[in-house]
Amino acid sequence: MCGIVGAIAARPVAGILLEGLRRLEYRGYDSAGMAVLDQGTINRLRRIGKVQALADACEQQPLPGGLGIAHTRWATHGKPSEQNAHPHMSGEGLAVVHNGIIENFEPLKQELQQQGYVFTSETDTEVVAHLLDRELQGGFDLRAALRNTLARLAGAFALGVIHVDQPHQLLTARKGSPLVIGVGIGENFIASDQLALLPVTDRFMYLEDGDIALLEADHIQVWDAQGQVAERAVTTFERSQGSAEKGEFRHFMLKEIYEQPRVMQAVLEGRIASGHLLEQAFGAAAGAVFDQVKQVQIVACGTSFHAGMVAKYWIEEWVGIPCMVEVASEFRYRPVVLPRDTLLLTLSQSGETADTLAALRAVQDRVLATLAICNVPGSSLVRESDLSLMTNAGPEIGVASTKAFTSQLVALMLTTIALGRRHGLSGERETELVAALEQLPGLLQQLLALDGPIEEMSAHFAEKHHALFLGRNVLYPVAMEGALKLKEISYIHAEAYPAGELKHGPLALVDKEMPVIAVAPRNGMLDKLKANLQEVRARGGELFVFAGCDQSIQAQEGVHVIHLPALPAVLDPIAFTLPLQLLSYHVAVLKGTDVDQPRNLAKSVTVE
Ligand code: M6R
């Protein structure tokens, strides 16, 4: 994903911009560029490939000056090339960097071309540069020109703008894509992620959607979407928030569970706008691929496999095309039959899992296209796939996957919507699904309030050696993920079953020593699940039920119930996951195991 850095200072800014770009490398990119204003001239350098190539070019051709913008580009409109790299200019006087997608760039481009503007790139961004220039030619100042330009743009974006006639001002705006202002002493900055600016400041101002800000070296002015002057609080970054530190948390796993509201925001940012999905977030070629797909084959391991299992329910229900899911270690070693018009979807937190990579390599020449959903931008899986979607969860240190799983589910829901749109999913349904996704950050925050009751519940497990997880339908894979979490960090043997399978075998295991954890579905399956739960109670099994707020399951002797807050049913797999993560965490703490580095396990399984 693209990254933006900008600076206005009394000192040369090229070094600050380069370091900022290096710190944004984790977002993934294919080219980098920078424009710095010096004595009435904007000097621009752009290079394909790594930030280091841009740094080398700066060595050869230094860019002096105290006002500049820089960018790492992840191609969406037009191939990775120097011409398509940012910053983009209109004439010699104005430079723009952009993160996000301008959905209506084609009609705007035609309009501008008819008025004589010549485009030198294939990007959507160049439209912004020329629109701004047209407004300036019409007599507006830079801020008014930016406001008028924003009014013409559809999509999600963050922008940085400089102009030779305003050598002491850096303009910025955001709608749907991340952008933060770094507040310095006698110097100010912008970036896509505060991490880019930590070498120069620890004070940050977060813009709201639709805000425009004008930065001078010693002053920042913000206007809201209605054009009113707005106050935005300045907050100080606590170094303990650094992702490689536990901060106030006892374990990385707990920290990562608590990060999930923010992670939900990160995975959605730049992918949805005005109630619909931005398909270009999957890359320029995605639309054509999604049009032709006739079935999906998902391949993954462990937790990522469980995310794939959830997606199977979504894809078959909402897209109406077949979806197969298989663990990579099996898939790679058998003669699989894959119709040519298959989309191979690999899922991996690390992007380096040996079995998943081998599965990709084994069949990539036999399918329509490959799509990787991954948390590590430069990873092998991403590099070797045709399309990719980053989960943006940030580094996950705990071996037990938590935020990586829920962010994969969100990415998979976005993928399902993208596929569905090409296969008859109605606009209303898309709007409904996107509206539900928008509730996720707040909802997960509410779910964290269940931590206390779940910690109390965990005491029932401390002396147990086995546990059974039950789920139905889309919550069956969630039950599988709950069982995996419990076994890997507490070393309690745990198995998950679709609840309907209970009487086909596992019921024989149920007695008072076998706690049964059920995630209760909110579709027509509830009554069936209740019948299964009766079967457990009748054998003396103790039940632990996670239920929706409106479900008529009451606590009674031997039946413990935790109700989740009200939420759209489509979010159930994401929402029901969080309490199960907390349950395993607290059980592991009670048992005194090494929560973050459980015995025998590695974070990234790069060998067979
Ligand atoms: O990096 P990946 O998502 O490809 O890893 C796959 C599994 O090794 C991983 O999900 C593992 O099951 C988790 N650490 C379990 O919490």
Coordinates of C-alpha atoms and ligand atoms in Angstrom, one line a residue:
M1 CA 0.0 0.0 0.0
C2 CA 1.2 3.5 -0.8
G3 CA 2.9 5.6 1.9
I4 CA 3.2 9.3 2.2
V5 CA 5.7 11.5 4.1
G6 CA 5.9 15.3 4.0
A7 CA 7.9 17.9 5.9
I8 CA 8.2 21.7 6.3
A9 CA 11.2 22.8 8.4
A10 CA 14.0 25.4 8.6
R11 CA 16.5 22.6 7.8
P12 CA 16.9 20.4 4.8
V13 CA 14.1 17.8 4.7
A14 CA 15.3 15.2 2.2
G15 CA 16.9 13.0 4.9
I16 CA 13.8 13.1 7.0
L17 CA 11.7 12.1 4.0
L18 CA 14.0 9.2 3.1
E19 CA 14.0 7.9 6.7
G20 CA 10.2 8.2 6.8
L21 CA 9.9 6.2 3.5
R22 CA 12.2 3.5 4.9
R23 CA 9.9 3.2 7.9
L24 CA 6.9 2.8 5.6
E25 CA 8.5 0.0 3.6
Y26 CA 6.5 -2.6 5.6
R27 CA 3.4 -1.4 3.8
G28 CA 4.7 -2.8 0.5
Y29 CA 5.5 -0.8 -2.5
D30 CA 7.2 -1.0 -6.0
S31 CA 8.6 2.5 -6.5
A32 CA 9.5 5.6 -4.5
G33 CA 9.8 9.3 -5.1
M34 CA 10.3 12.7 -3.6
A35 CA 9.9 16.4 -4.5
V36 CA 11.6 19.2 -2.6
L37 CA 11.1 22.9 -3.1
D38 CA 14.3 25.0 -3.2
Q39 CA 14.5 28.6 -4.2
G40 CA 11.4 28.7 -6.3
T41 CA 12.0 25.3 -8.0
I42 CA 10.5 21.9 -7.3
N43 CA 13.1 19.3 -7.8
R44 CA 11.8 15.7 -8.2
L45 CA 13.5 12.3 -8.1
R46 CA 11.7 9.0 -8.6
R47 CA 13.0 5.5 -8.8
I48 CA 11.4 2.1 -9.4
G49 CA 12.2 -0.5 -6.8
K50 CA 13.5 0.1 -3.2
V51 CA 13.8 3.3 -1.2
Q52 CA 17.5 2.6 -1.3
A53 CA 17.5 3.3 -5.0
L54 CA 15.9 6.7 -4.3
A55 CA 18.5 7.3 -1.6
D56 CA 21.3 6.4 -4.0
A57 CA 19.8 8.9 -6.5
C58 CA 19.7 11.6 -3.8
E59 CA 23.4 11.0 -3.2
Q60 CA 24.2 11.7 -6.8
Q61 CA 21.7 14.6 -7.1
P62 CA 21.0 16.1 -3.6
L63 CA 17.6 17.7 -3.1
P64 CA 18.2 20.7 -0.8
G65 CA 15.2 22.6 0.6
G66 CA 13.0 22.8 3.7
L67 CA 9.7 21.8 2.1
G68 CA 9.1 18.4 0.5
I69 CA 6.8 15.5 -0.1
A70 CA 7.7 11.8 -0.6
H71 CA 6.0 8.6 -1.5
T72 CA 6.2 4.9 -1.8
R73 CA 3.8 3.6 -4.5
W74 CA 2.0 0.3 -4.6
A75 CA 0.6 0.1 -8.1
T76 CA -3.1 0.2 -8.6
H77 CA -3.6 2.3 -11.8
G78 CA -0.7 1.6 -14.2
K79 CA 2.3 -0.6 -13.9
P80 CA 5.2 0.0 -11.6
S81 CA 7.4 2.5 -13.5
E82 CA 9.3 5.7 -12.9
Q83 CA 6.6 7.6 -14.9
N84 CA 3.9 6.3 -12.7
A85 CA 5.8 6.9 -9.4
H86 CA 4.8 9.8 -7.2
P87 CA 5.1 12.8 -6.7
H88 CA 3.0 13.8 -9.8
M89 CA 3.2 17.3 -11.1
S90 CA 1.1 19.7 -13.0
G91 CA 3.5 21.9 -15.0
E92 CA 6.6 22.8 -13.0
G93 CA 5.0 24.5 -10.1
L94 CA 2.8 21.9 -8.3
A95 CA 3.5 18.5 -6.9
V96 CA 1.2 15.9 -5.3
V97 CA 1.5 12.6 -3.4
H98 CA -1.5 10.4 -3.0
N99 CA -2.5 7.3 -1.1
G100 CA -5.8 5.6 -2.0
I101 CA -7.9 5.3 -5.0
I102 CA -9.7 8.0 -7.0
E103 CA -12.7 6.0 -8.3
N104 CA -13.9 8.5 -10.9
F105 CA -10.5 9.4 -12.4
E106 CA -11.5 8.3 -15.9
P107 CA -14.2 10.9 -16.5
L108 CA -12.1 13.5 -14.8
K109 CA -9.2 12.7 -16.9
Q110 CA -11.2 13.0 -20.1
E111 CA -12.6 16.4 -18.9
L112 CA -9.1 17.6 -18.2
Q113 CA -7.7 16.3 -21.5
Q114 CA -10.4 18.1 -23.4
Q115 CA -9.2 21.3 -21.7
G116 CA -5.7 20.7 -22.9
Y117 CA -4.0 19.0 -20.0
V118 CA -1.4 16.4 -21.1
F119 CA -1.0 13.3 -18.9
T120 CA 2.4 11.8 -18.4
S121 CA 1.4 8.8 -16.3
E122 CA -1.3 6.1 -16.2
T123 CA -2.2 7.0 -12.5
D124 CA -5.4 8.3 -11.0
T125 CA -3.3 10.7 -9.0
E126 CA -2.3 12.9 -11.9
V127 CA -5.9 13.9 -12.2
V128 CA -5.6 15.5 -8.7
A129 CA -2.5 17.5 -9.8
H130 CA -4.2 18.9 -12.9
L131 CA -7.5 19.6 -11.1
L132 CA -5.6 21.6 -8.6
D133 CA -3.8 23.5 -11.3
R134 CA -7.1 24.3 -13.0
E135 CA -8.5 25.7 -9.8
L136 CA -5.4 27.8 -9.3
Q137 CA -5.6 29.1 -12.8
G138 CA -9.2 30.1 -12.0
G139 CA -7.9 32.4 -9.3
F140 CA -8.4 30.3 -6.2
D141 CA -5.6 30.1 -3.6
L142 CA -4.1 26.7 -2.9
R143 CA -6.4 25.8 0.0
A144 CA -9.6 26.8 -1.9
A145 CA -8.2 24.9 -4.9
L146 CA -7.8 21.8 -2.8
R147 CA -11.3 22.1 -1.3
N148 CA -12.8 22.5 -4.8
T149 CA -10.7 19.5 -6.0
L150 CA -11.8 17.3 -3.2
A151 CA -15.4 18.0 -4.0
R152 CA -14.9 16.4 -7.4
L153 CA -13.2 13.2 -6.1
A154 CA -14.9 9.9 -5.3
G155 CA -13.1 7.2 -3.5
A156 CA -10.6 7.1 -0.6
F157 CA -7.5 9.2 -0.4
A158 CA -4.8 11.0 1.6
L159 CA -2.9 13.8 -0.2
G160 CA 0.1 16.0 0.3
V161 CA 0.6 19.1 -1.9
I162 CA 3.3 21.7 -2.4
H163 CA 3.4 24.7 -4.8
V164 CA 6.2 27.0 -5.8
D165 CA 4.1 30.1 -5.1
Q166 CA 3.5 29.0 -1.5
P167 CA 7.0 28.0 -0.4
H168 CA 6.2 28.1 3.3
Q169 CA 3.1 25.8 3.2
L170 CA 2.4 22.1 3.0
L171 CA -1.2 21.2 2.3
T172 CA -2.8 17.9 3.2
A173 CA -6.2 16.3 3.2
R174 CA -7.7 12.9 4.0
K175 CA -10.8 10.9 3.3
G176 CA -10.8 7.2 4.0
S177 CA -7.1 6.7 3.9
P178 CA -4.7 7.1 6.8
L179 CA -2.8 10.3 7.4
V180 CA -1.3 11.8 10.6
I181 CA 0.3 15.1 11.2
G182 CA 3.6 15.1 13.2
V183 CA 3.9 18.2 15.4
G184 CA 7.5 19.4 15.8
I185 CA 9.2 22.4 17.3
G186 CA 9.5 24.9 14.5
E187 CA 8.8 22.2 12.0
N188 CA 5.8 20.0 11.1
F189 CA 5.3 16.8 9.2
I190 CA 2.7 14.5 7.6
A191 CA 2.8 10.7 7.1
S192 CA 0.6 7.7 6.4
D193 CA 1.7 6.1 9.7
Q194 CA 3.2 7.8 12.8
L195 CA 6.0 5.2 12.8
A196 CA 7.4 7.1 9.8
L197 CA 7.9 10.3 11.9
L198 CA 9.1 8.9 15.3
P199 CA 12.7 10.0 14.6
V200 CA 11.5 13.6 14.4
T201 CA 8.6 13.9 16.8
D202 CA 6.4 12.0 19.3
R203 CA 3.5 14.4 19.1
F204 CA 0.7 13.7 16.7
M205 CA -2.5 15.1 15.4
Y206 CA -5.0 12.8 13.8
L207 CA -7.1 14.2 11.0
E208 CA -10.8 13.2 10.6
D209 CA -12.4 12.2 7.3
G210 CA -12.8 15.2 5.1
D211 CA -10.3 17.4 6.9
I212 CA -7.9 19.7 5.1
A213 CA -4.8 21.0 6.9
L214 CA -2.3 23.7 6.1
L215 CA 1.1 23.2 7.7
E216 CA 3.7 25.9 8.2
A217 CA 6.9 25.4 10.1
D218 CA 5.4 26.9 13.3
H219 CA 1.7 26.7 12.7
I220 CA -1.0 24.1 11.8
Q221 CA -4.5 25.0 10.7
V222 CA -7.2 22.4 10.2
W223 CA -10.6 22.8 8.4
D224 CA -13.3 20.1 8.7
A225 CA -15.4 18.6 5.8
Q226 CA -17.8 21.6 6.0
G227 CA -14.9 24.1 5.7
Q228 CA -15.1 25.2 9.3
V229 CA -12.0 25.8 11.3
A230 CA -11.5 22.7 13.4
E231 CA -9.5 21.8 16.5
R232 CA -7.7 18.5 16.5
A233 CA -6.1 17.3 19.7
V234 CA -2.4 16.7 19.8
T235 CA -1.5 13.4 21.5
T236 CA 1.9 12.2 22.7
F237 CA 3.0 8.8 21.4
E238 CA 4.0 6.5 24.2
R239 CA 7.0 4.6 23.2
S240 CA 5.5 1.5 24.8
Q241 CA 2.9 1.5 22.0
G242 CA 5.8 0.4 19.8
S243 CA 4.6 -2.9 18.3
A244 CA 7.7 -4.8 19.5
E245 CA 7.1 -3.9 23.1
K246 CA 4.5 -5.3 25.5
G247 CA 3.8 -2.0 27.3
E248 CA 1.4 -2.3 30.2
F249 CA 0.4 -5.9 29.1
R250 CA 1.7 -9.0 30.7
H251 CA 2.0 -10.9 27.5
F252 CA 2.2 -10.0 23.8
M253 CA -0.9 -12.2 23.2
L254 CA -3.0 -10.1 25.5
K255 CA -1.7 -6.9 23.9
E256 CA -2.5 -8.3 20.5
I257 CA -6.0 -9.3 21.5
Y258 CA -6.5 -5.7 22.8
E259 CA -5.1 -4.2 19.6
Q260 CA -8.0 -5.7 17.6
P261 CA -10.3 -2.7 17.5
R262 CA -7.5 -0.6 16.0
V263 CA -6.5 -3.4 13.6
M264 CA -10.1 -3.6 12.3
Q265 CA -9.7 0.1 11.4
A266 CA -6.4 -0.5 9.7
V267 CA -7.6 -3.4 7.5
L268 CA -10.6 -1.4 6.4
E269 CA -8.8 1.8 5.7
G270 CA -8.6 2.7 2.1
R271 CA -10.7 -0.4 1.1
I272 CA -14.2 1.0 1.6
A273 CA -15.6 4.5 1.0
S274 CA -19.1 5.9 0.9
G275 CA -20.7 2.6 1.8
H276 CA -19.0 0.5 -0.8
L277 CA -15.9 -1.5 -1.5
L278 CA -12.9 -0.1 -3.5
E279 CA -12.1 -3.0 -5.7
Q280 CA -8.8 -1.4 -6.9
A281 CA -7.4 -2.1 -3.4
F282 CA -6.8 -5.6 -4.7
G283 CA -4.6 -4.3 -7.5
A284 CA -5.2 -3.0 -11.0
A285 CA -5.8 -6.5 -12.5
A286 CA -8.3 -7.6 -9.9
G287 CA -11.6 -6.6 -11.7
A288 CA -10.8 -8.6 -14.8
V289 CA -9.8 -11.7 -12.7
F290 CA -12.9 -11.5 -10.5
D291 CA -15.1 -11.4 -13.6
Q292 CA -13.8 -14.7 -14.9
V293 CA -13.5 -16.7 -11.6
K294 CA -15.8 -19.7 -11.6
Q295 CA -14.6 -21.2 -8.3
V296 CA -12.2 -20.5 -5.5
Q297 CA -9.6 -22.8 -4.0
I298 CA -8.4 -21.7 -0.5
V299 CA -5.1 -23.1 0.8
A300 CA -3.6 -22.3 4.2
C301 CA -2.3 -23.8 7.5
G302 CA -3.4 -23.6 11.1
T303 CA -5.3 -20.5 12.1
S304 CA -5.2 -19.2 8.6
F305 CA -6.9 -22.4 7.4
H306 CA -9.7 -21.7 9.9
A307 CA -10.1 -18.2 8.4
G308 CA -10.4 -19.9 5.0
M309 CA -13.1 -22.3 6.3
V310 CA -15.2 -19.2 7.4
A311 CA -14.7 -17.7 3.9
K312 CA -16.1 -20.9 2.3
Y313 CA -19.5 -20.2 3.9
W314 CA -19.4 -16.6 2.9
I315 CA -18.3 -17.2 -0.7
E316 CA -20.8 -20.0 -1.4
E317 CA -23.7 -18.0 0.2
W318 CA -23.0 -14.5 -1.1
V319 CA -21.2 -15.1 -4.3
G320 CA -22.8 -18.4 -5.3
I321 CA -19.7 -20.0 -6.7
P322 CA -18.0 -23.2 -5.3
C323 CA -15.3 -22.7 -2.8
M324 CA -12.9 -25.5 -1.6
V325 CA -10.6 -25.2 1.4
E326 CA -7.7 -27.4 2.2
V327 CA -4.7 -27.5 4.5
A328 CA -1.6 -26.7 2.5
S329 CA 0.4 -29.7 3.8
E330 CA -2.2 -32.1 2.2
F331 CA -3.0 -30.0 -0.9
R332 CA 0.7 -29.8 -2.0
Y333 CA 1.2 -33.5 -2.1
R334 CA -1.8 -34.8 -4.0
P335 CA -2.8 -34.6 -7.6
V336 CA -5.4 -31.9 -7.2
V337 CA -8.0 -31.3 -9.9
L338 CA -8.4 -27.6 -10.5
P339 CA -10.5 -26.2 -13.3
R340 CA -8.6 -23.5 -15.2
D341 CA -11.0 -20.7 -14.1
T342 CA -10.1 -21.2 -10.4
L343 CA -8.9 -18.4 -8.2
L344 CA -6.2 -19.8 -5.8
L345 CA -6.5 -17.9 -2.6
T346 CA -3.7 -18.4 -0.1
L347 CA -3.9 -17.1 3.4
S348 CA -0.9 -16.6 5.7
Q349 CA 0.0 -14.2 8.5
S350 CA 3.7 -14.5 7.8
G351 CA 3.7 -15.1 4.0
E352 CA 6.6 -17.5 4.5
T353 CA 4.9 -20.8 5.6
A354 CA 6.6 -23.5 3.7
D355 CA 3.6 -25.7 3.0
T356 CA 1.4 -22.7 1.8
L357 CA 4.2 -21.5 -0.5
A358 CA 4.8 -25.0 -1.9
A359 CA 1.0 -25.3 -2.6
L360 CA 1.0 -22.0 -4.4
R361 CA 4.1 -23.0 -6.5
A362 CA 2.6 -26.4 -7.3
V363 CA -0.5 -25.1 -9.0
Q364 CA 0.0 -21.4 -9.9
D365 CA 0.5 -22.2 -13.6
R366 CA -2.8 -24.2 -13.7
V367 CA -5.2 -21.6 -12.4
L368 CA -6.7 -18.3 -13.6
A369 CA -4.9 -16.2 -10.9
T370 CA -3.5 -16.3 -7.4
L371 CA -4.5 -14.0 -4.6
A372 CA -2.5 -13.8 -1.3
I373 CA -4.1 -12.4 1.9
C374 CA -1.2 -11.7 4.1
N375 CA 0.2 -9.6 6.9
V376 CA 3.7 -9.1 5.7
P377 CA 4.0 -7.1 2.5
G378 CA 7.3 -8.1 1.1
S379 CA 6.9 -11.8 2.0
S380 CA 7.5 -14.6 -0.5
L381 CA 3.8 -15.4 -0.8
V382 CA 2.9 -11.8 -1.7
R383 CA 5.8 -11.5 -4.2
E384 CA 4.9 -14.8 -5.9
S385 CA 1.1 -14.1 -6.2
D386 CA -0.7 -12.2 -8.9
L387 CA -2.9 -10.3 -6.5
S388 CA -2.5 -9.5 -2.9
L389 CA -4.4 -7.9 0.0
M390 CA -2.6 -6.9 3.1
T391 CA -4.2 -7.4 6.5
N392 CA -2.4 -4.5 8.0
A393 CA -2.5 -6.1 11.5
G394 CA 1.1 -4.9 12.4
P395 CA 3.7 -7.3 13.7
E396 CA 2.2 -10.3 15.6
I397 CA 4.7 -11.4 18.2
G398 CA 2.7 -14.0 20.2
V399 CA 3.0 -17.4 18.6
A400 CA -0.8 -17.9 19.0
S401 CA -2.4 -15.9 16.2
T402 CA -5.1 -13.5 17.4
K403 CA -5.3 -10.2 15.5
A404 CA -3.9 -11.9 12.4
F405 CA -6.9 -14.2 12.3
T406 CA -9.6 -11.5 12.8
S407 CA -7.9 -9.2 10.2
Q408 CA -7.8 -12.1 7.8
L409 CA -11.6 -12.6 8.3
V410 CA -12.2 -8.9 7.5
A411 CA -9.9 -9.2 4.4
L412 CA -11.8 -12.3 3.4
M413 CA -15.2 -10.5 3.8
L414 CA -13.8 -7.7 1.5
T415 CA -12.7 -10.3 -1.0
T416 CA -16.2 -12.0 -0.9
I417 CA -17.8 -8.6 -1.5
A418 CA -15.4 -7.9 -4.4
L419 CA -16.2 -11.3 -6.0
G420 CA -19.9 -11.0 -5.2
R421 CA -20.1 -7.7 -7.0
R422 CA -19.0 -9.5 -10.2
H423 CA -21.4 -12.4 -9.7
G424 CA -24.7 -10.8 -8.8
L425 CA -24.4 -9.6 -5.2
S426 CA -26.8 -6.7 -5.0
G427 CA -25.8 -3.1 -4.3
E428 CA -28.0 -3.1 -1.2
R429 CA -26.4 -6.2 0.2
E430 CA -22.9 -4.7 -0.4
T431 CA -24.0 -1.5 1.4
E432 CA -25.3 -3.6 4.2
L433 CA -22.1 -5.7 4.5
V434 CA -19.9 -2.6 4.4
A435 CA -22.0 -0.8 7.0
A436 CA -21.6 -3.9 9.3
L437 CA -17.8 -3.8 8.7
E438 CA -17.7 -0.2 9.7
Q439 CA -19.1 -1.1 13.1
L440 CA -16.3 -3.5 13.8
P441 CA -13.7 -1.3 15.7
G442 CA -16.4 -0.1 18.1
L443 CA -17.9 -3.5 18.5
L444 CA -14.6 -5.2 19.3
Q445 CA -13.9 -2.5 21.9
Q446 CA -17.2 -3.4 23.6
L447 CA -16.3 -7.1 23.4
L448 CA -13.1 -6.4 25.4
A449 CA -15.4 -5.5 28.3
L450 CA -16.1 -9.2 28.6
D451 CA -12.6 -9.8 29.7
G452 CA -13.5 -9.9 33.5
P453 CA -16.4 -12.5 33.2
I454 CA -14.3 -14.6 30.9
E455 CA -11.3 -14.5 33.3
E456 CA -13.7 -15.8 36.0
M457 CA -15.0 -18.5 33.7
S458 CA -11.4 -19.7 33.0
A459 CA -11.0 -21.0 36.5
H460 CA -13.3 -23.9 35.6
F461 CA -10.7 -25.1 33.1
A462 CA -7.5 -24.9 35.1
E463 CA -7.7 -28.5 36.3
K464 CA -9.1 -30.0 33.1
H465 CA -7.2 -32.1 30.6
H466 CA -9.7 -32.1 27.7
A467 CA -12.3 -29.8 26.2
L468 CA -14.8 -30.0 23.4
F469 CA -15.7 -27.0 21.3
L470 CA -19.0 -27.1 19.4
G471 CA -20.2 -24.7 16.6
R472 CA -22.5 -24.9 13.7
N473 CA -22.4 -23.4 10.2
V474 CA -20.1 -20.4 9.9
L475 CA -19.3 -20.7 13.7
Y476 CA -18.0 -24.2 13.3
P477 CA -14.6 -22.9 12.0
V478 CA -14.6 -20.4 14.9
A479 CA -15.0 -23.3 17.3
M480 CA -12.0 -25.0 15.6
E481 CA -10.0 -21.8 16.1
G482 CA -11.1 -21.7 19.7
A483 CA -9.9 -25.3 20.2
L484 CA -6.6 -24.6 18.5
K485 CA -6.0 -21.5 20.7
L486 CA -6.7 -23.5 23.9
K487 CA -4.5 -26.4 23.0
E488 CA -1.5 -24.5 21.8
I489 CA -1.1 -22.2 24.8
S490 CA -2.7 -24.1 27.7
Y491 CA -1.7 -27.6 26.5
I492 CA -5.2 -28.8 27.3
H493 CA -6.3 -31.3 24.7
A494 CA -9.2 -29.6 22.8
E495 CA -11.2 -30.7 19.7
A496 CA -13.9 -28.9 17.8
Y497 CA -16.9 -30.6 16.2
P498 CA -19.8 -29.3 14.2
A499 CA -22.5 -29.7 16.9
G500 CA -24.5 -32.0 14.7
E501 CA -21.7 -34.6 14.8
L502 CA -21.8 -34.9 18.5
K503 CA -24.0 -38.0 18.7
H504 CA -21.9 -39.6 15.9
G505 CA -19.1 -40.3 18.3
P506 CA -17.7 -37.6 20.5
L507 CA -20.7 -37.8 22.9
A508 CA -19.1 -40.9 24.3
L509 CA -16.4 -38.7 25.8
V510 CA -18.7 -36.4 27.6
D511 CA -18.8 -36.6 31.4
K512 CA -18.2 -34.1 34.2
E513 CA -14.5 -33.9 33.4
M514 CA -15.1 -32.8 29.8
P515 CA -16.1 -29.1 29.6
V516 CA -18.0 -28.3 26.5
I517 CA -17.7 -24.8 25.0
A518 CA -20.4 -23.8 22.5
V519 CA -20.6 -20.8 20.2
A520 CA -24.3 -20.4 19.6
P521 CA -25.3 -19.4 16.0
R522 CA -28.0 -16.9 15.3
N523 CA -29.6 -18.5 12.4
G524 CA -32.1 -21.3 12.1
M525 CA -29.5 -23.6 13.7
L526 CA -30.1 -22.3 17.3
D527 CA -32.8 -24.8 18.2
K528 CA -30.7 -27.7 16.8
L529 CA -27.7 -26.5 18.9
K530 CA -29.9 -26.3 22.0
A531 CA -30.8 -29.9 21.5
N532 CA -27.1 -30.8 21.2
L533 CA -26.5 -29.0 24.5
Q534 CA -29.2 -31.0 26.2
E535 CA -27.4 -34.1 25.1
V536 CA -24.3 -32.8 26.8
R537 CA -26.1 -31.8 30.0
A538 CA -27.8 -35.2 30.2
R539 CA -24.4 -36.8 30.4
G540 CA -23.2 -34.6 33.2
G541 CA -21.0 -32.4 31.0
E542 CA -20.5 -28.8 32.0
L543 CA -21.5 -26.2 29.4
F544 CA -19.9 -22.9 28.6
V545 CA -22.0 -21.0 26.0
F546 CA -21.1 -17.8 24.1
A547 CA -24.4 -16.5 22.8
G548 CA -25.8 -13.5 21.0
C549 CA -27.5 -10.8 23.1
D550 CA -30.9 -11.8 21.8
Q551 CA -30.6 -15.5 22.3
S552 CA -32.8 -17.3 24.8
I553 CA -30.2 -19.4 26.4
Q554 CA -30.2 -19.0 30.2
A555 CA -27.5 -19.8 32.7
Q556 CA -28.5 -22.7 35.1
E557 CA -26.6 -25.3 37.1
G558 CA -23.8 -26.6 35.0
V559 CA -24.6 -24.1 32.2
H560 CA -22.5 -20.9 32.1
V561 CA -23.6 -18.3 29.5
I562 CA -21.9 -15.2 28.4
H563 CA -24.0 -13.0 26.1
L564 CA -22.2 -10.8 23.5
P565 CA -23.4 -7.3 22.8
A566 CA -25.8 -6.5 20.0
L567 CA -24.1 -6.9 16.6
P568 CA -25.0 -7.5 12.9
A569 CA -25.2 -11.3 12.5
V570 CA -22.7 -11.2 9.5
L571 CA -20.0 -10.2 12.0
D572 CA -20.5 -13.3 14.2
P573 CA -17.4 -15.2 13.2
I574 CA -15.2 -12.2 14.0
A575 CA -17.1 -11.2 17.2
F576 CA -17.3 -14.7 18.7
T577 CA -13.6 -15.2 18.1
L578 CA -12.5 -12.6 20.6
P579 CA -14.1 -14.2 23.7
L580 CA -12.5 -17.5 22.8
Q581 CA -9.1 -15.9 22.5
L582 CA -9.5 -14.4 26.0
L583 CA -10.7 -17.7 27.4
S584 CA -7.6 -19.6 26.2
Y585 CA -5.4 -16.7 27.3
H586 CA -6.7 -16.7 30.9
V587 CA -6.6 -20.5 31.1
A588 CA -3.0 -20.5 30.0
V589 CA -2.1 -17.8 32.6
L590 CA -3.8 -19.9 35.3
K591 CA -1.8 -23.0 34.2
G592 CA 1.4 -21.0 34.2
T593 CA 2.5 -21.9 30.7
D594 CA 4.7 -19.8 28.4
V595 CA 1.8 -17.9 26.8
D596 CA 3.8 -16.1 24.1
Q597 CA 6.2 -18.9 23.2
P598 CA 4.4 -22.2 23.8
R599 CA 6.5 -25.2 23.9
N600 CA 7.4 -26.9 20.5
L601 CA 5.9 -24.2 18.4
A602 CA 7.4 -21.5 16.1
K603 CA 5.8 -18.3 14.9
S604 CA 6.7 -18.8 11.3
V605 CA 6.8 -22.4 10.0
T606 CA 9.3 -22.0 7.2
V607 CA 10.2 -25.7 7.1
E608 CA 8.0 -28.8 6.5
Ligands
M6R1 O1 1.9 -17.5 9.0 P1 0.8 -18.4 8.7 O2 -0.5 -17.8 8.9 O3 0.9 -19.1 7.3 O4 1.0 -19.6 9.7 C1 0.2 -20.7 9.7 C2 0.1 -21.4 11.0 O5 1.4 -21.9 11.4 C3 -0.4 -20.5 12.1 O6 -1.6 -20.0 11.8 C4 -0.5 -21.2 13.5 O7 -1.5 -22.2 13.4 C5 -0.9 -20.2 14.6 N1 0.3 -19.7 15.1 C6 -1.8 -20.7 15.6 O8 -2.1 -19.8 16.5

